[in-house]
PDB file of N, CA and C in Angstrom:
ATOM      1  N   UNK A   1     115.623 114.968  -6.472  1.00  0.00           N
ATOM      2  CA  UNK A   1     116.790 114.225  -6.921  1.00  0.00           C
ATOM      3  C   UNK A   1     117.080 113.054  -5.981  1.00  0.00           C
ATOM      4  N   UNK A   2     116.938 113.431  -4.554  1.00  0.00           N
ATOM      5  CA  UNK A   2     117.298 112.414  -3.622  1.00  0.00           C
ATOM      6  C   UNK A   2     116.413 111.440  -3.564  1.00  0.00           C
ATOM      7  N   UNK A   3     115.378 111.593  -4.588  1.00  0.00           N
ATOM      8  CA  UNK A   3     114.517 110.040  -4.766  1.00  0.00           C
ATOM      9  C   UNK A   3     114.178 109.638  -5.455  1.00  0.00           C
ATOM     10  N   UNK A   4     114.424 110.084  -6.812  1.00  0.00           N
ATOM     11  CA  UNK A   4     115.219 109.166  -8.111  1.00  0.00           C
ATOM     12  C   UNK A   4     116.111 108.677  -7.561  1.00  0.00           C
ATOM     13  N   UNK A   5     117.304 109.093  -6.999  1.00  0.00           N
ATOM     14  CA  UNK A   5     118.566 108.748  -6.632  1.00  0.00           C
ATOM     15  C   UNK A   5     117.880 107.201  -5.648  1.00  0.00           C
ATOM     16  N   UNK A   6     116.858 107.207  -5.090  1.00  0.00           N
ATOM     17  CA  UNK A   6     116.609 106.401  -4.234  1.00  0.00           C
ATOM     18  C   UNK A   6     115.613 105.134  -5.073  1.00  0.00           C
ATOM     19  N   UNK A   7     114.768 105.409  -5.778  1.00  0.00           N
ATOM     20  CA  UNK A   7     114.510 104.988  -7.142  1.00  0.00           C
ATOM     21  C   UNK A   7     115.346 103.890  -7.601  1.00  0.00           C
ATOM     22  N   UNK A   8     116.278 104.382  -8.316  1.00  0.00           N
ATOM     23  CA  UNK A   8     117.011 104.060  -8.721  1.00  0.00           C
ATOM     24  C   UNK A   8     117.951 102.395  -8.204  1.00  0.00           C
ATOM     25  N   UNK A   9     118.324 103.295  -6.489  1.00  0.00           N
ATOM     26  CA  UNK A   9     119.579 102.373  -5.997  1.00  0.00           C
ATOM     27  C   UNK A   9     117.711 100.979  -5.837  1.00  0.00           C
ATOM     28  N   UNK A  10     116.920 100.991  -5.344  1.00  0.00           N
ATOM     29  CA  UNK A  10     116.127 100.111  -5.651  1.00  0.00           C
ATOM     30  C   UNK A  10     115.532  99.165  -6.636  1.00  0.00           C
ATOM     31  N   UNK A  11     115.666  99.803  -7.761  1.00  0.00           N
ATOM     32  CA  UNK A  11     115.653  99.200  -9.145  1.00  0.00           C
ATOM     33  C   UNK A  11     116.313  98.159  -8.958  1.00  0.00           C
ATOM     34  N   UNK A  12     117.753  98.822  -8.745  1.00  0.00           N
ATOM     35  CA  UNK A  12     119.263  98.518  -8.941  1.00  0.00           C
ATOM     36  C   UNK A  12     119.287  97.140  -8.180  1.00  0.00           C
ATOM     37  N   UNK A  13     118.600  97.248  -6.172  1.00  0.00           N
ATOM     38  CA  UNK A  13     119.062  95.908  -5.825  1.00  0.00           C
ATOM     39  C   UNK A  13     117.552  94.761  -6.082  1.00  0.00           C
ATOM     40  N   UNK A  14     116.469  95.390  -6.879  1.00  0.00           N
ATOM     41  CA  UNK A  14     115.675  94.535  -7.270  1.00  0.00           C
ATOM     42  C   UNK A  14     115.953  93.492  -8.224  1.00  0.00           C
ATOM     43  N   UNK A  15     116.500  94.389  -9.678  1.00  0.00           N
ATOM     44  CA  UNK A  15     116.905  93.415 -10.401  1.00  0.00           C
ATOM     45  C   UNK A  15     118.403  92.865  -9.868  1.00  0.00           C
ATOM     46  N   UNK A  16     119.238  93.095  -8.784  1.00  0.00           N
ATOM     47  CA  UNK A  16     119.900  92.230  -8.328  1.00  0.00           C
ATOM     48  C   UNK A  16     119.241  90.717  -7.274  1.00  0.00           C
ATOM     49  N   UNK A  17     118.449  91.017  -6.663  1.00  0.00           N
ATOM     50  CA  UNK A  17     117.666  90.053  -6.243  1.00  0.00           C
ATOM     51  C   UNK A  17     116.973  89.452  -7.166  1.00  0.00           C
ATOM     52  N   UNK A  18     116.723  90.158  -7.948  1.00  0.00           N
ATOM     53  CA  UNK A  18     115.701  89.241  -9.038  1.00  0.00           C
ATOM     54  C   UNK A  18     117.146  87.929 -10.189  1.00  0.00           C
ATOM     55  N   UNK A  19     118.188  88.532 -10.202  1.00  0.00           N
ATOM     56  CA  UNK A  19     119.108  88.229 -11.100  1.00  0.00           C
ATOM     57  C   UNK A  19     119.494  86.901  -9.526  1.00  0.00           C
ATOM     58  N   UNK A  20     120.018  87.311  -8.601  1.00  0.00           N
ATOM     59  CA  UNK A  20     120.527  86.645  -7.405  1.00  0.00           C
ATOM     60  C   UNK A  20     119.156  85.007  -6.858  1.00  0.00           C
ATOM     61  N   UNK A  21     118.145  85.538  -7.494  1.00  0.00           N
ATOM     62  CA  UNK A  21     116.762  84.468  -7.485  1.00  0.00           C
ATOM     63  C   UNK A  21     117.067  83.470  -8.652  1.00  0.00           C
ATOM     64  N   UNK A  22     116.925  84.120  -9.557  1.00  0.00           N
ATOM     65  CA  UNK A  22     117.228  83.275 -10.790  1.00  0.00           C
ATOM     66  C   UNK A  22     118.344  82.032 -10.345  1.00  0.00           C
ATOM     67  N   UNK A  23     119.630  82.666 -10.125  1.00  0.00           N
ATOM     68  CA  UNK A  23     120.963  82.188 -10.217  1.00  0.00           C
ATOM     69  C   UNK A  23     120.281  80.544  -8.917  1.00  0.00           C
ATOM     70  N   UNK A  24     120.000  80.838  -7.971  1.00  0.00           N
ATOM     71  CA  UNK A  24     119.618  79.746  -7.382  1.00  0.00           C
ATOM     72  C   UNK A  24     118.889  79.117  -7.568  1.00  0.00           C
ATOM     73  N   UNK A  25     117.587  79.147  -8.345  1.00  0.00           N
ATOM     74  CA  UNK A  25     116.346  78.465  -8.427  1.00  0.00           C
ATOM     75  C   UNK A  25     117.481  77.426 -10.051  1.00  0.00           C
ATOM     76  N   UNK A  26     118.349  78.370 -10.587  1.00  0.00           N
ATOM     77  CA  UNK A  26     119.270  77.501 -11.694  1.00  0.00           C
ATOM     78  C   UNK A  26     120.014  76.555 -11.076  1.00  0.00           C
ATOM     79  N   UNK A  27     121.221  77.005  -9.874  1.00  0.00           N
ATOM     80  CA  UNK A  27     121.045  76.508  -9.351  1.00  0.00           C
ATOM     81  C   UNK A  27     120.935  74.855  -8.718  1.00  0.00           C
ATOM     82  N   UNK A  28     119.696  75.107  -8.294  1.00  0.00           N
ATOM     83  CA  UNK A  28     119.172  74.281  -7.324  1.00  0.00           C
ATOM     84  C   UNK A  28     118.349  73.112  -8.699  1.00  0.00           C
ATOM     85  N   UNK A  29     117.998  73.530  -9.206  1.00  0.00           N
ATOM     86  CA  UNK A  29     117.351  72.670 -10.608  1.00  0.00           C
ATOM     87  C   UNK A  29     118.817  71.244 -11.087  1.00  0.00           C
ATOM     88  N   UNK A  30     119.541  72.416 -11.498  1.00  0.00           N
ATOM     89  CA  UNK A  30     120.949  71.564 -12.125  1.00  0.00           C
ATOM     90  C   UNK A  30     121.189  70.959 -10.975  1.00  0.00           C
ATOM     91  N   UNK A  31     121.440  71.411  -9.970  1.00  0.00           N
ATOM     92  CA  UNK A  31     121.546  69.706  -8.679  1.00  0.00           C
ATOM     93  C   UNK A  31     120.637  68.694  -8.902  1.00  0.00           C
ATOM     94  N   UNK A  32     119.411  69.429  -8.825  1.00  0.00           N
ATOM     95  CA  UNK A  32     118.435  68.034  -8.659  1.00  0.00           C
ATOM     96  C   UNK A  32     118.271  67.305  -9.995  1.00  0.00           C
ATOM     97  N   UNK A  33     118.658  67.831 -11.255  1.00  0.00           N
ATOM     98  CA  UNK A  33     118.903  67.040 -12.097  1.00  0.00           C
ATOM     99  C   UNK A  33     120.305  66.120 -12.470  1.00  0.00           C
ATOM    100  N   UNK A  34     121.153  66.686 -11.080  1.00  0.00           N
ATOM    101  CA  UNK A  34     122.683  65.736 -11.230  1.00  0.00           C
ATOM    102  C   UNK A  34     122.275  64.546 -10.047  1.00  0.00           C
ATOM    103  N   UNK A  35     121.264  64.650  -9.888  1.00  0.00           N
ATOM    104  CA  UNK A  35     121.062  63.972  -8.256  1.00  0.00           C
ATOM    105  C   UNK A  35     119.811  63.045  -9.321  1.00  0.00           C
ATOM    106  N   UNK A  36     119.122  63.484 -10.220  1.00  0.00           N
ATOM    107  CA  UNK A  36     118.160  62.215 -10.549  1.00  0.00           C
ATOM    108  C   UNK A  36     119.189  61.507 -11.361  1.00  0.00           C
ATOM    109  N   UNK A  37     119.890  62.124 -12.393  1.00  0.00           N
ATOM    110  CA  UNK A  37     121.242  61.207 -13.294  1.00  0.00           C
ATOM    111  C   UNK A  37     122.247  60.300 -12.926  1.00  0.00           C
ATOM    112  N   UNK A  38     122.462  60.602 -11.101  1.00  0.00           N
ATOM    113  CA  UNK A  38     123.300  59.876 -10.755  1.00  0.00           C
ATOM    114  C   UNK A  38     122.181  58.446 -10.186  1.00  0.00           C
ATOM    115  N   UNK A  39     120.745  58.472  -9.609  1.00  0.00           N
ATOM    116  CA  UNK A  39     120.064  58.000  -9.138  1.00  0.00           C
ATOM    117  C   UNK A  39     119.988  56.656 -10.250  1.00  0.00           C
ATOM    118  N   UNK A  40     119.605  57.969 -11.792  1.00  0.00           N
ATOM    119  CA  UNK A  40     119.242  56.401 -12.562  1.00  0.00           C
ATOM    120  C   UNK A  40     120.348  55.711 -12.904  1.00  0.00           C
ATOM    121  N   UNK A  41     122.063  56.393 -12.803  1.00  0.00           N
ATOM    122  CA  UNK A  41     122.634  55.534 -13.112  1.00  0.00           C
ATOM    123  C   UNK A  41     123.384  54.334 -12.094  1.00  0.00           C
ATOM    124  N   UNK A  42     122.922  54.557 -10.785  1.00  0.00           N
ATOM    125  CA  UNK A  42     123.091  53.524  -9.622  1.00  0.00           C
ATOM    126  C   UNK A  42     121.699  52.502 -10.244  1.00  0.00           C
ATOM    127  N   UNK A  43     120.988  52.755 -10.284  1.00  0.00           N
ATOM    128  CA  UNK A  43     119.501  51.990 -10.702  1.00  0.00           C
ATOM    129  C   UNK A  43     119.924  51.078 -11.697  1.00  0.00           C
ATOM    130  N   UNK A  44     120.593  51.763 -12.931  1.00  0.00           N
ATOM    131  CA  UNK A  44     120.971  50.804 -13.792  1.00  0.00           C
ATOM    132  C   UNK A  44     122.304  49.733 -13.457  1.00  0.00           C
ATOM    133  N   UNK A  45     123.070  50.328 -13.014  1.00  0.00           N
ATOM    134  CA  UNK A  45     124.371  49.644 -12.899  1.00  0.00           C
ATOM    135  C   UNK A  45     123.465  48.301 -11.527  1.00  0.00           C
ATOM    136  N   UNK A  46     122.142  48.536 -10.210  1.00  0.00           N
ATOM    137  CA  UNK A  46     121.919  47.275  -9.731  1.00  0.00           C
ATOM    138  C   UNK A  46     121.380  46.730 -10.504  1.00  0.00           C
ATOM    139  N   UNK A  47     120.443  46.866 -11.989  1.00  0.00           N
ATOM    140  CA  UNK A  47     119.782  46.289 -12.537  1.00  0.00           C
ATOM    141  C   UNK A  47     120.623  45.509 -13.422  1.00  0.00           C
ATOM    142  N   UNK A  48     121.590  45.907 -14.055  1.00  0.00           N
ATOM    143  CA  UNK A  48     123.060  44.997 -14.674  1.00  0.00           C
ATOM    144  C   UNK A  48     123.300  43.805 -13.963  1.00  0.00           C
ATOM    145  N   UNK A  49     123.721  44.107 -12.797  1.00  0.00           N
ATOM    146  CA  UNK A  49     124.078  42.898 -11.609  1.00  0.00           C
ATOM    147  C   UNK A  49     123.061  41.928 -11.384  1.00  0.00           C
ATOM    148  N   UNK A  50     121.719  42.414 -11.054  1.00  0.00           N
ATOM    149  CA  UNK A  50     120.865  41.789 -10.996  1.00  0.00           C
ATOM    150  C   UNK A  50     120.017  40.435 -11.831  1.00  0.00           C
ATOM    151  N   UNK A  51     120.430  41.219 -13.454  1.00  0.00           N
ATOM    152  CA  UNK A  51     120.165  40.770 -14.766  1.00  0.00           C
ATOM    153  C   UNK A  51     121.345  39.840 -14.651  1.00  0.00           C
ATOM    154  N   UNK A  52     122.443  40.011 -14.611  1.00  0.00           N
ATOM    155  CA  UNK A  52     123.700  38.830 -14.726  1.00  0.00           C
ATOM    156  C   UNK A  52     123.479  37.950 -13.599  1.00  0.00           C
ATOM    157  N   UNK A  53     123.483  38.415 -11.836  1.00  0.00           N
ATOM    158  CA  UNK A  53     122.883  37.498 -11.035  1.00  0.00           C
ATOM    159  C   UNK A  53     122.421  36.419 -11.753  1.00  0.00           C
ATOM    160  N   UNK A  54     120.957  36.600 -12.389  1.00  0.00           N
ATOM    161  CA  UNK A  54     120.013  36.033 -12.400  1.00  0.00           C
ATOM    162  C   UNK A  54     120.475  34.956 -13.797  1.00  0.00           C
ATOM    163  N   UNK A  55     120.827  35.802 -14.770  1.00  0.00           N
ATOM    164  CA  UNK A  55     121.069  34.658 -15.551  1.00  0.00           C
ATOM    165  C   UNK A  55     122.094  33.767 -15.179  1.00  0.00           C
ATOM    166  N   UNK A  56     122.875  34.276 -14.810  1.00  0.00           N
ATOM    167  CA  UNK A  56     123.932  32.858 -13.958  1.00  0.00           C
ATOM    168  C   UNK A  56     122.989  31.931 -13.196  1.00  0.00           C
ATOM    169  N   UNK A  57     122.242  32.250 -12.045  1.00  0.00           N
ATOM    170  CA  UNK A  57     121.612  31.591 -11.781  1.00  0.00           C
ATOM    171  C   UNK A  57     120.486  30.650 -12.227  1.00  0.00           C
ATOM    172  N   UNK A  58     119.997  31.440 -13.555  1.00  0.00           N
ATOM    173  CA  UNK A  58     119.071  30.624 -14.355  1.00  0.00           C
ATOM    174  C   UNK A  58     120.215  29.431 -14.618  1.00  0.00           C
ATOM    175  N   UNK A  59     121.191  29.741 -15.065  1.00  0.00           N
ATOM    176  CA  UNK A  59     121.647  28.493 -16.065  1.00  0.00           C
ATOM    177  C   UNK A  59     122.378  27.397 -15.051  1.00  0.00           C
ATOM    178  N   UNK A  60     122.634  27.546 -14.037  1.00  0.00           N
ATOM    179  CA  UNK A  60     123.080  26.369 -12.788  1.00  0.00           C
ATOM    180  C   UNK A  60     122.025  25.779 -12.273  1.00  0.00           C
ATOM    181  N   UNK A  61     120.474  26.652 -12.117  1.00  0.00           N
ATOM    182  CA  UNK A  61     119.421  26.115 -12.053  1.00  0.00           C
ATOM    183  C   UNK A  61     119.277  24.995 -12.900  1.00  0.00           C
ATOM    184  N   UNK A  62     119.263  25.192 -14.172  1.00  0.00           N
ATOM    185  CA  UNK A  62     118.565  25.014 -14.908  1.00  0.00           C
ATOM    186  C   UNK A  62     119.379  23.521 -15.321  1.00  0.00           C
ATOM    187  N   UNK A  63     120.362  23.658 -15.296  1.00  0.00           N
ATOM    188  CA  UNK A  63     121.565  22.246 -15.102  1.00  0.00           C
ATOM    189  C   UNK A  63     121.278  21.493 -13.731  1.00  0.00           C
ATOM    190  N   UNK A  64     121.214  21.992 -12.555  1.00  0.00           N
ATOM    191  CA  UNK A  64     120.850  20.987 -11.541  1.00  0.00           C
ATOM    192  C   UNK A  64     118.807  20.411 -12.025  1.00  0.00           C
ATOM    193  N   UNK A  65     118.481  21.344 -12.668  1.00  0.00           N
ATOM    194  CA  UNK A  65     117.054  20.901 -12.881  1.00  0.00           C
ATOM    195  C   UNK A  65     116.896  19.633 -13.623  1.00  0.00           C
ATOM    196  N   UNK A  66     117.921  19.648 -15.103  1.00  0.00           N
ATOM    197  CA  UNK A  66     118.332  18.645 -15.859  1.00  0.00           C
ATOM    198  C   UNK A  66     118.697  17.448 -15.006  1.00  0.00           C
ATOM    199  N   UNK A  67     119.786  17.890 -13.867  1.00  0.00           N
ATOM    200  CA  UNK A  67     119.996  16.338 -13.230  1.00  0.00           C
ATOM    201  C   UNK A  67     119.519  15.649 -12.468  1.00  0.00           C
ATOM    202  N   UNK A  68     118.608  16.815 -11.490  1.00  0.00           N
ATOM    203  CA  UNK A  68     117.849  15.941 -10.862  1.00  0.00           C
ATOM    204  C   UNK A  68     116.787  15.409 -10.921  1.00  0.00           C
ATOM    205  N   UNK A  69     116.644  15.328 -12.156  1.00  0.00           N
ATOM    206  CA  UNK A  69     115.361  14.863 -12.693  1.00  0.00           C
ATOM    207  C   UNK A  69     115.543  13.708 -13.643  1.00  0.00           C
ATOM    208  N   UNK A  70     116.756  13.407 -13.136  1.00  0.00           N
ATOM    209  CA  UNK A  70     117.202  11.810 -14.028  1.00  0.00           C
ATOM    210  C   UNK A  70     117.255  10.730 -13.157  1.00  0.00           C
ATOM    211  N   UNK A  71     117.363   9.485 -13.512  1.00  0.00           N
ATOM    212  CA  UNK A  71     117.118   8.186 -12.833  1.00  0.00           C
ATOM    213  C   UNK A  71     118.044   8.566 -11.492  1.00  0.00           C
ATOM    214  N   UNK A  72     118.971   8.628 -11.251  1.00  0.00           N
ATOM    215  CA  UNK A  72     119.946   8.719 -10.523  1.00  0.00           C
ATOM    216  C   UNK A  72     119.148   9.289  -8.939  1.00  0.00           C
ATOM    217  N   UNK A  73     118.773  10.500  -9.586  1.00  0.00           N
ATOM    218  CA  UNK A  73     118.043  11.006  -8.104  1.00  0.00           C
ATOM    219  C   UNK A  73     116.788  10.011  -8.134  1.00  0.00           C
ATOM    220  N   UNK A  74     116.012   9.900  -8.770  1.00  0.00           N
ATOM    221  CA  UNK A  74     115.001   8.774  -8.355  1.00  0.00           C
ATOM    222  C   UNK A  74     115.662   7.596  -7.652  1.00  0.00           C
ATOM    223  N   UNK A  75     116.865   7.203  -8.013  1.00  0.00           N
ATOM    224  CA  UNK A  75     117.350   5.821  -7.265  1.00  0.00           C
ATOM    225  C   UNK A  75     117.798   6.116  -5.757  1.00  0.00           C
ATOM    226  N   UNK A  76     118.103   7.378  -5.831  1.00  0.00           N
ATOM    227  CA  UNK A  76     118.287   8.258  -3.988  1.00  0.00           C
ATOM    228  C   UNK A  76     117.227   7.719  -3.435  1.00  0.00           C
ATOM    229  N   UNK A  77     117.529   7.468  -1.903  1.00  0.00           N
ATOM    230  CA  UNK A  77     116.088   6.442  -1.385  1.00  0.00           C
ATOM    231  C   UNK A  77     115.652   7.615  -0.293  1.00  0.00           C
ATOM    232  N   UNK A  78     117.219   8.127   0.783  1.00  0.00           N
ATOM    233  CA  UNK A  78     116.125   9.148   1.624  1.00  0.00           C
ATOM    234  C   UNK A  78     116.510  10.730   1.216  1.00  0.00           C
ATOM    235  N   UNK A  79     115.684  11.326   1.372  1.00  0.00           N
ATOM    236  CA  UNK A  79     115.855  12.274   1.785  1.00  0.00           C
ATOM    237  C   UNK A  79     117.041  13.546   1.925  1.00  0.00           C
ATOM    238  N   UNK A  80     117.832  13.021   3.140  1.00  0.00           N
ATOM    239  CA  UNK A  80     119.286  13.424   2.989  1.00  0.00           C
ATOM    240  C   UNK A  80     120.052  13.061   2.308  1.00  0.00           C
ATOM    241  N   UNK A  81     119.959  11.744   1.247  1.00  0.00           N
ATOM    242  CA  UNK A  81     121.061  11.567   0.476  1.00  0.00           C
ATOM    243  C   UNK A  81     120.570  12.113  -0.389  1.00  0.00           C
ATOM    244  N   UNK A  82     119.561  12.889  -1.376  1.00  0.00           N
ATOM    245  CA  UNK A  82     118.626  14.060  -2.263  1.00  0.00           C
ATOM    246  C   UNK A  82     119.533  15.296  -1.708  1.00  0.00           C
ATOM    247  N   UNK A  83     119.556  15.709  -0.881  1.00  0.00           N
ATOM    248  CA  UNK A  83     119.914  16.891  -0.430  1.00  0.00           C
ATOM    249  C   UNK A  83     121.667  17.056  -0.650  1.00  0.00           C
ATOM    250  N   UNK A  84     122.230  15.898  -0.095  1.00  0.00           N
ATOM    251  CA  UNK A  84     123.157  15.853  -0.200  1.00  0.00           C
ATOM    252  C   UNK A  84     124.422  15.757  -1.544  1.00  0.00           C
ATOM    253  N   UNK A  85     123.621  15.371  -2.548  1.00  0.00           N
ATOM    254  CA  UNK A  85     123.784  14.805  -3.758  1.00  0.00           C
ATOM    255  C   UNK A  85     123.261  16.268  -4.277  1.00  0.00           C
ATOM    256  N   UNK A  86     122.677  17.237  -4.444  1.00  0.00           N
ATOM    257  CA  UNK A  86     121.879  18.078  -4.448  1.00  0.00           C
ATOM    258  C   UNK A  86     123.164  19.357  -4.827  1.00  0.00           C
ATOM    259  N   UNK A  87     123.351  19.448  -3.069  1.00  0.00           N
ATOM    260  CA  UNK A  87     124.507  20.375  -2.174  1.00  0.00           C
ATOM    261  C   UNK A  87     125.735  20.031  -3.365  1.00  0.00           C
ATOM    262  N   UNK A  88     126.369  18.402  -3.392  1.00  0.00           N
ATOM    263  CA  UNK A  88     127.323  18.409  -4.236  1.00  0.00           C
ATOM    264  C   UNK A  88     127.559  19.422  -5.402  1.00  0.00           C
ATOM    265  N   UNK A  89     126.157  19.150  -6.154  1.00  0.00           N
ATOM    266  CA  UNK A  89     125.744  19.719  -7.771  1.00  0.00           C
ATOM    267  C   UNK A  89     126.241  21.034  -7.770  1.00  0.00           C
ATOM    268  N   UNK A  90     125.524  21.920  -6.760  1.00  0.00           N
ATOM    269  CA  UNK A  90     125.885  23.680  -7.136  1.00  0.00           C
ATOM    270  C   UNK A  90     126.995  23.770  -6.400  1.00  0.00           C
ATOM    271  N   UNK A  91     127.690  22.730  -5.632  1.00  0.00           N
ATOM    272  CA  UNK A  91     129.142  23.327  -5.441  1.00  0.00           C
ATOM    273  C   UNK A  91     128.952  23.863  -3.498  1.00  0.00           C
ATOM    274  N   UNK A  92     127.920  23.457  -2.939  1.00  0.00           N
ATOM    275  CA  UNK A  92     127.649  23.549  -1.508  1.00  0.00           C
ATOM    276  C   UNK A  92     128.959  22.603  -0.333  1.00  0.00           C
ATOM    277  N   UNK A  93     128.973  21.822  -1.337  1.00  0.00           N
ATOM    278  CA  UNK A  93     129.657  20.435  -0.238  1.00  0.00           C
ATOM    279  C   UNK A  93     130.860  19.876  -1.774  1.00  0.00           C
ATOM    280  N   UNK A  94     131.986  19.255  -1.140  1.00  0.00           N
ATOM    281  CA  UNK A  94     132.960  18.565  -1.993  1.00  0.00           C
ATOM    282  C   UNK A  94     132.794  17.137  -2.435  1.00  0.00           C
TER     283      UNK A  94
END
């Protein structure tokens, strides 16, 4: 009797370890899947910024590209007055 009885209380803390295994390996999964969800959604939210960055920047580019490529800057003779005239455009200098 005293080892059924012993049997038994072993069963007993096996499938508690086995139940107590589970519960963490669950767990530890559901973290690392709140930890990749939060990952991609930092990823997306720099890729938003990045994407707007850039198109802002395309389109001020793309307006100083328009102007300086008109007579005006060709009539600029050195150098620093290019640069300077330049600086004005995106708002560098007043």
């Amino acid at each position: 009797m005293y080892q059924n009885n012993a049997q038994n209380i072993n069963l007993w803390t096996f499938v508690q370890n086995k139940r107590h295994i589970g519960r963490t390996m669950w767990k530890k999964q559901r973290a690392a899947k709140q930890k990749q969800q939060r990952y991609t959604k930092i990823n997306l939210g720099l890729k938003t910024i990045l994407n707007q960055f850039l198109s802002i920047f395309k389109k001020s580019y793309q307006k100083i590209y328009n102007k300086v490529y008109q007579a005006h800057f060709d009539g600029l003779r050195s150098l620093k007055e290019k640069l300077n005239w330049v600086s004005r455009l995106i708002g560098l200098r007043s």
